[in-house]
PDB file of C-alpha atoms in Angstrom:
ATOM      1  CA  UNK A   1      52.329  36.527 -14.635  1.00  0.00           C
ATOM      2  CA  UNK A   2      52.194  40.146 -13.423  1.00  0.00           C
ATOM      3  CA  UNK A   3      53.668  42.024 -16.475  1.00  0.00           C
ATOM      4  CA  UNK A   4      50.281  44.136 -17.265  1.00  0.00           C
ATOM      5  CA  UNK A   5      49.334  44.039 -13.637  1.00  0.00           C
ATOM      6  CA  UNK A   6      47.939  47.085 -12.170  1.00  0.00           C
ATOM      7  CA  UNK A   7      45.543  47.771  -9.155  1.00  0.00           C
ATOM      8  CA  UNK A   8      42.992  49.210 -11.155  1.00  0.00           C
ATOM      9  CA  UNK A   9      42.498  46.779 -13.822  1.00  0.00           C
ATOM     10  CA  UNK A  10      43.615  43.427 -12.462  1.00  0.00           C
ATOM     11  CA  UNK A  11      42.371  42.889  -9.221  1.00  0.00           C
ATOM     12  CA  UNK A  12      38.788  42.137  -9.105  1.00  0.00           C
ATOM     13  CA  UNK A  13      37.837  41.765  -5.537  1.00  0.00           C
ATOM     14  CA  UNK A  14      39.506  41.778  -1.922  1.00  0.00           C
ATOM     15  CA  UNK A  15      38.255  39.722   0.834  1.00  0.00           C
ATOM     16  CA  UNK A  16      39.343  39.612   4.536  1.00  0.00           C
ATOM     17  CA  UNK A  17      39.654  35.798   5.283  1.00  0.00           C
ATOM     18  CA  UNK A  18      38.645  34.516   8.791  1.00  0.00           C
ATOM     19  CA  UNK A  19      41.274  33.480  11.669  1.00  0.00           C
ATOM     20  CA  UNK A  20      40.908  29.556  11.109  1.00  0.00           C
ATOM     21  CA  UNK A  21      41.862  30.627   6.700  1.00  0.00           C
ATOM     22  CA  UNK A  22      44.789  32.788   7.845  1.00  0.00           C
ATOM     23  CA  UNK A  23      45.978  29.768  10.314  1.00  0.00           C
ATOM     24  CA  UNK A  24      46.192  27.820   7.316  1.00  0.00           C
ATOM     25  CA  UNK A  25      47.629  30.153   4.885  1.00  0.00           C
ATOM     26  CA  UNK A  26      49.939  30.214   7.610  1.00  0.00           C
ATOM     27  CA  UNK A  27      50.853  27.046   8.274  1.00  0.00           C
ATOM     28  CA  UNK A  28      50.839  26.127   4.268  1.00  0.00           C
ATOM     29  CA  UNK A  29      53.541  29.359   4.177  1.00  0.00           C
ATOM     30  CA  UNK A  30      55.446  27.641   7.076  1.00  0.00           C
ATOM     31  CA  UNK A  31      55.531  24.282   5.774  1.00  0.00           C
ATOM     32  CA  UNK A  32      57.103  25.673   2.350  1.00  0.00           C
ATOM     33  CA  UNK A  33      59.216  28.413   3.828  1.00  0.00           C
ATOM     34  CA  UNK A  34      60.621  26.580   7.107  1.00  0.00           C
ATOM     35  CA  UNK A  35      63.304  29.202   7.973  1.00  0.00           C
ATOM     36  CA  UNK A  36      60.366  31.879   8.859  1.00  0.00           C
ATOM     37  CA  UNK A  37      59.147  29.991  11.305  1.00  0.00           C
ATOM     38  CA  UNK A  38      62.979  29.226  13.339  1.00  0.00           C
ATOM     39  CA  UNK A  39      63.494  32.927  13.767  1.00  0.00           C
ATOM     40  CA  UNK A  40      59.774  33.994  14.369  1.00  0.00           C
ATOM     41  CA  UNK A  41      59.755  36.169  11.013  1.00  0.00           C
ATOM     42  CA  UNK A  42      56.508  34.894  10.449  1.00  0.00           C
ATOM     43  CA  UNK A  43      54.695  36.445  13.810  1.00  0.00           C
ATOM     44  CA  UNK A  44      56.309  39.721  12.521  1.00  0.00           C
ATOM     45  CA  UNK A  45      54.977  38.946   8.686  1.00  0.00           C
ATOM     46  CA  UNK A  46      51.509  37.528   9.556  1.00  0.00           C
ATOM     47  CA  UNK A  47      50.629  38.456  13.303  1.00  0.00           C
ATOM     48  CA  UNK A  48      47.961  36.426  14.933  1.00  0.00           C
ATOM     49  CA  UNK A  49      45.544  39.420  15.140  1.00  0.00           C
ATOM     50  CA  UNK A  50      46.371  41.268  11.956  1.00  0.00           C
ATOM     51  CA  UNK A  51      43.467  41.759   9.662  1.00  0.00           C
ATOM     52  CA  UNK A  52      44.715  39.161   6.289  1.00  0.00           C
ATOM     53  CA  UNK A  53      43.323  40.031   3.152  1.00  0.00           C
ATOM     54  CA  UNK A  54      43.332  37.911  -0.031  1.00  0.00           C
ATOM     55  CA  UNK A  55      43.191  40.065  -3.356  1.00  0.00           C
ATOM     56  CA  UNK A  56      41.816  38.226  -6.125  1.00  0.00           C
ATOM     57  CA  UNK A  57      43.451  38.445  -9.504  1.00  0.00           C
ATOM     58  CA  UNK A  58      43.076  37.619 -12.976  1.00  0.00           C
ATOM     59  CA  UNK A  59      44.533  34.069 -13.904  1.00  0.00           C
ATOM     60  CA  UNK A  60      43.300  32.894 -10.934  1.00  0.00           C
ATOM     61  CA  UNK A  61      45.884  34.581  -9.011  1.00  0.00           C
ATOM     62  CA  UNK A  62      45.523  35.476  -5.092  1.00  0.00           C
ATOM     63  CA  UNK A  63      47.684  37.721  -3.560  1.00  0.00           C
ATOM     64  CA  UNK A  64      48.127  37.457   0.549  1.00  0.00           C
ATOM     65  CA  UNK A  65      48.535  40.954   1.949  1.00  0.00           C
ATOM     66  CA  UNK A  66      49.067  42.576   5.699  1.00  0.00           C
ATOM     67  CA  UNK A  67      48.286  46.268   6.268  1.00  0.00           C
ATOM     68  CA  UNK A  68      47.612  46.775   2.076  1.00  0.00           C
ATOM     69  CA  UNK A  69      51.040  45.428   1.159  1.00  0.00           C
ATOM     70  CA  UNK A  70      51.557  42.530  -0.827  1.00  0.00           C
ATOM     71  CA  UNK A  71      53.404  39.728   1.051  1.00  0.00           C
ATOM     72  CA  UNK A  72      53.033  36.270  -0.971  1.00  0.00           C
ATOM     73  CA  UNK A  73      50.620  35.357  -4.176  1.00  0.00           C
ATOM     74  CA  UNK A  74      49.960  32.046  -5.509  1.00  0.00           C
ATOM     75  CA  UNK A  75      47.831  30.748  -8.273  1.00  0.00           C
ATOM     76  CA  UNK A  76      45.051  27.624  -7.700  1.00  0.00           C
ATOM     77  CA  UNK A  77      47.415  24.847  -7.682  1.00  0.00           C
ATOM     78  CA  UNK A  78      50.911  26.457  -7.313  1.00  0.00           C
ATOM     79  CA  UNK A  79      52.800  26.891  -3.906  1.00  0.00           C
ATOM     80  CA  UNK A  80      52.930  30.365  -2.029  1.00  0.00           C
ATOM     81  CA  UNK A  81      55.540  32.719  -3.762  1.00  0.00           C
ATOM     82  CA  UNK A  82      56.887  35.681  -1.745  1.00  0.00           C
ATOM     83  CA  UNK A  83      57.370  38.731  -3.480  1.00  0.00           C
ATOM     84  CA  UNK A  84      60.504  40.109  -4.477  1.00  0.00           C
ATOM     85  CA  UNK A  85      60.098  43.018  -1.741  1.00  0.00           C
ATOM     86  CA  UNK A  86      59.598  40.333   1.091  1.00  0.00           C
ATOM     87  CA  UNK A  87      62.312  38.257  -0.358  1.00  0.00           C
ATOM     88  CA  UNK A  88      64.836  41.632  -0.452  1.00  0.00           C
ATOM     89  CA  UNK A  89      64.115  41.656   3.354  1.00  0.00           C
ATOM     90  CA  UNK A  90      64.333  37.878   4.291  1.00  0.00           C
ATOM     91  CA  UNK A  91      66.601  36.456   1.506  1.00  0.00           C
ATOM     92  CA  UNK A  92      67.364  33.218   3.161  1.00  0.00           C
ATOM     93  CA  UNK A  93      64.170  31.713   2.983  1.00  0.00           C
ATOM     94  CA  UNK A  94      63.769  30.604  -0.421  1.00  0.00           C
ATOM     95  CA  UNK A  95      66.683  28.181  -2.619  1.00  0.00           C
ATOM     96  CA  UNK A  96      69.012  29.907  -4.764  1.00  0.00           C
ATOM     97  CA  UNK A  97      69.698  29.945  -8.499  1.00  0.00           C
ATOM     98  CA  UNK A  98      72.200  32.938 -10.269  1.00  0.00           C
ATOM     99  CA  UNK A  99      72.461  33.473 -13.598  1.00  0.00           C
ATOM    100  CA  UNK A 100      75.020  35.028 -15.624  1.00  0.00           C
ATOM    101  CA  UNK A 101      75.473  38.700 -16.751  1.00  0.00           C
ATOM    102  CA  UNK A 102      74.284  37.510 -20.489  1.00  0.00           C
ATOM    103  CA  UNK A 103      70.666  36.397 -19.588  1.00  0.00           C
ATOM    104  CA  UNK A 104      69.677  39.960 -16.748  1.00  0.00           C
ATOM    105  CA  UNK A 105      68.144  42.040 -19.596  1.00  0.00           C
ATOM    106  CA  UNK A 106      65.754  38.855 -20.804  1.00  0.00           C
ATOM    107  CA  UNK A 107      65.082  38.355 -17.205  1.00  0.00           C
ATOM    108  CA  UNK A 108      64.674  41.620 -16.321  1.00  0.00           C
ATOM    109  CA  UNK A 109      61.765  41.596 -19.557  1.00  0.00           C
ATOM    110  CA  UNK A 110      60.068  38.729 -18.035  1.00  0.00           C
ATOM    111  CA  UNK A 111      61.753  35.782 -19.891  1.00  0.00           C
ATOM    112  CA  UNK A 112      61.812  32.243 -18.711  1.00  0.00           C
ATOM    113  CA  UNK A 113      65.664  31.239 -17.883  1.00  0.00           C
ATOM    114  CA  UNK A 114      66.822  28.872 -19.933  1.00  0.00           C
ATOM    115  CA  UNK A 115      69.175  25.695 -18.961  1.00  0.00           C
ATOM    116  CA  UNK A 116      72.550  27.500 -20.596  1.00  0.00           C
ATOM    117  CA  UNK A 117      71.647  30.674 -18.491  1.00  0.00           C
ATOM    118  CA  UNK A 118      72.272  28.708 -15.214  1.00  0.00           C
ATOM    119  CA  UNK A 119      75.145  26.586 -16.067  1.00  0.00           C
ATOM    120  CA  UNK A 120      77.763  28.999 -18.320  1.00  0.00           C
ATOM    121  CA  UNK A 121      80.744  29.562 -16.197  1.00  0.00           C
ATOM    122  CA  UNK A 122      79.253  33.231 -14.511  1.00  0.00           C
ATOM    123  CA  UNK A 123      75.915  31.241 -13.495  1.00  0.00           C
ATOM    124  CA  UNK A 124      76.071  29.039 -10.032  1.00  0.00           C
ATOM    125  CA  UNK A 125      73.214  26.506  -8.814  1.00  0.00           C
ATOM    126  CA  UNK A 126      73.744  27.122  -4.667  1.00  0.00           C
ATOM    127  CA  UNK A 127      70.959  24.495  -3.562  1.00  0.00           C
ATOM    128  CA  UNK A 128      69.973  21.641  -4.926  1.00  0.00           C
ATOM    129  CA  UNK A 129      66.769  21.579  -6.203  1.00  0.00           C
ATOM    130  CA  UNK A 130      63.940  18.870  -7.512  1.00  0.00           C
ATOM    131  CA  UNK A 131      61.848  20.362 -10.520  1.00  0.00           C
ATOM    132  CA  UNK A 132      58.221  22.078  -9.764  1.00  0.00           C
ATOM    133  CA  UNK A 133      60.424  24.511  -6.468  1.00  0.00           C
ATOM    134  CA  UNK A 134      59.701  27.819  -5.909  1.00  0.00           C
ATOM    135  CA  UNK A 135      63.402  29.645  -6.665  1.00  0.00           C
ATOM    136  CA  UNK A 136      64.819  33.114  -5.848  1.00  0.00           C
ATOM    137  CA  UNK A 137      66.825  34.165  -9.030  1.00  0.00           C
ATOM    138  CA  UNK A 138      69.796  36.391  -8.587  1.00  0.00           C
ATOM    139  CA  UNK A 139      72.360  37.575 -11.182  1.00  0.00           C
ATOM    140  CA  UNK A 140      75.939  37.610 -11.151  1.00  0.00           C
ATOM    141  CA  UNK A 141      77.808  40.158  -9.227  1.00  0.00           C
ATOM    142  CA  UNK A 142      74.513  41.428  -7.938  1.00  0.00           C
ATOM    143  CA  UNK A 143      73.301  41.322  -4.074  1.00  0.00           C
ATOM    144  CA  UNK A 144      69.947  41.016  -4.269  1.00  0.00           C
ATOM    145  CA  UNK A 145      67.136  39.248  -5.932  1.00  0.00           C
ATOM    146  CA  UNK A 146      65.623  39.821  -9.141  1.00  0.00           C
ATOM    147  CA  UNK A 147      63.374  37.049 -10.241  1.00  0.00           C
ATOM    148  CA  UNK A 148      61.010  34.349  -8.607  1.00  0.00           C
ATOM    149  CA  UNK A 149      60.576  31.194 -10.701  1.00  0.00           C
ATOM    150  CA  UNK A 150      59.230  28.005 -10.596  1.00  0.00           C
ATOM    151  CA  UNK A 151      61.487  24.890 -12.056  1.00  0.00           C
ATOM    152  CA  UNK A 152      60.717  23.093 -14.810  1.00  0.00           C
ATOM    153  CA  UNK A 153      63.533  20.725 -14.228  1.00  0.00           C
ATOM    154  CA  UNK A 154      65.191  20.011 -11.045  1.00  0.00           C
ATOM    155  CA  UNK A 155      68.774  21.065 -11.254  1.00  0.00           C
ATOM    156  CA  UNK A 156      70.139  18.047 -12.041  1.00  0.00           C
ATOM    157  CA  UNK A 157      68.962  17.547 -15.029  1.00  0.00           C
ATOM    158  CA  UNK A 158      69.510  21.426 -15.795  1.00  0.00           C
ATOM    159  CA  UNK A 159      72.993  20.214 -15.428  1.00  0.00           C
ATOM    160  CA  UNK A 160      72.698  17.169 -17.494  1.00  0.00           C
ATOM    161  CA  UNK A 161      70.039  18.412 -20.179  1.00  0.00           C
ATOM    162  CA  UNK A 162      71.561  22.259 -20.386  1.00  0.00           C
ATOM    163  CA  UNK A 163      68.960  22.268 -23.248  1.00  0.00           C
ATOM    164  CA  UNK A 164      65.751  24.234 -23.118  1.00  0.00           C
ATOM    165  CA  UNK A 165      63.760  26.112 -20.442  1.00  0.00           C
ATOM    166  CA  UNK A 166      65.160  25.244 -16.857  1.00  0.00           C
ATOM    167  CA  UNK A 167      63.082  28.254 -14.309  1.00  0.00           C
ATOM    168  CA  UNK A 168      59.786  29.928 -15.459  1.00  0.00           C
ATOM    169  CA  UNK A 169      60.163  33.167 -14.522  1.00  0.00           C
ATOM    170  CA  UNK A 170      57.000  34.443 -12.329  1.00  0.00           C
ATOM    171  CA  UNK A 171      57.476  37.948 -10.760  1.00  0.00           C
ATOM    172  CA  UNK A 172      60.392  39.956 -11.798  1.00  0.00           C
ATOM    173  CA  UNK A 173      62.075  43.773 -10.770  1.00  0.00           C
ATOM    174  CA  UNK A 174      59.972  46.097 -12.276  1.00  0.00           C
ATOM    175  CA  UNK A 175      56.707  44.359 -13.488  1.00  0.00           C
ATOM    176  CA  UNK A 176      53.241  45.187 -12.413  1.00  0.00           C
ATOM    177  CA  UNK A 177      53.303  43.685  -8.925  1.00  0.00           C
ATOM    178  CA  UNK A 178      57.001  45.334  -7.946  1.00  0.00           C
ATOM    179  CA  UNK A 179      55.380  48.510  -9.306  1.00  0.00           C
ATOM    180  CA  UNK A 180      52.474  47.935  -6.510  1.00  0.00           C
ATOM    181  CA  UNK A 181      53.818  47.997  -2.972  1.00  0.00           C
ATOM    182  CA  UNK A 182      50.369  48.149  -1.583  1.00  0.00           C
ATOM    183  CA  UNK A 183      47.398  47.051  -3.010  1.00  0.00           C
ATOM    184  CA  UNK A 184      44.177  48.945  -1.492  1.00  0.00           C
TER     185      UNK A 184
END
């Protein structure tokens, strides 16, 4: 999604939302992300009087940010993804999926994460997951993040199937948005 993203090219617009818009991008953030709301990491994300802007993207992307800096995107009928900075901070608050040592480079390209990739011996599924969830993807013998995907198949049936592609890779270490910490 953001491999060719760049400030200059891809967004189109920026528009401060009103207070009752940012209560519900909010609450929609809450609702998905539940541990940001039992430590109060989302008063300290999205204050109550902070100016929210929504940059509009290509693709029908919009991408929430605070002070210029990119906090979550989503597309038109996909949930709220954080980016990988936010997750680096606050890496509890999505579910986890690792991968083994084989599949970092194709990940690290962009490439969707196929079934094998999350069920070789190196790979571990640490929550349980249905399919259309918003994952953090990590790699083996690695601390922090590298990937956010979506699940094509909950991980059951990446389990059972171990066939095909299991996480569609969304925002990745070193693409266009990663290479954007603010947008202005």
């Amino acid at each position: 999604m953001f491999r060719k993203f760049s400030k200059q090219e891809s967004v189109s617009s920026f528009a401060q939302v009103k207070t009752s818009v940012q209560r519900g991008i909010r609450a929609k953030i809450v609702e998905q992300y539940p541990m940001l709301e039992e430590g109060g990491t989302i008063d300290v994300l999205i204050p109550k009087k902070e100016n929210v802007v929504i940059a509009k993207c290509e693709g029908k992307v919009e991408i929430v940010c605070v002070n210029n800096v990119p906090l979550f995107y989503k597309t038109r009928d996909t949930p709220y993804f954080p980016t990988l900075r936010l997750l680096h901070q606050y890496p509890q608050m999505m579910p986890k999926l690792r991968v083994d040592t084989g599949a970092i480079k194709f990940v690290l390209s962009g490439a969707n994460i196929m079934c094998p990739g999350l069920t070789s011996p190196g790979a571990t599924i640490h929550d349980e997951v249905d399919a259309e969830t918003a994952v953090a993807i990590y790699a083996e013998n690695k601390e922090h993040a590298l990937a956010v995907g979506f699940t094509e198949l909950s991980t059951e049936d990446i389990r059972s199937v171990n066939k095909g592609v299991g996480v569609e890779t969304i925002h990745y270490l070193n693409d266009g948005l990663w290479k954007a910490p603010i947008l202005e």
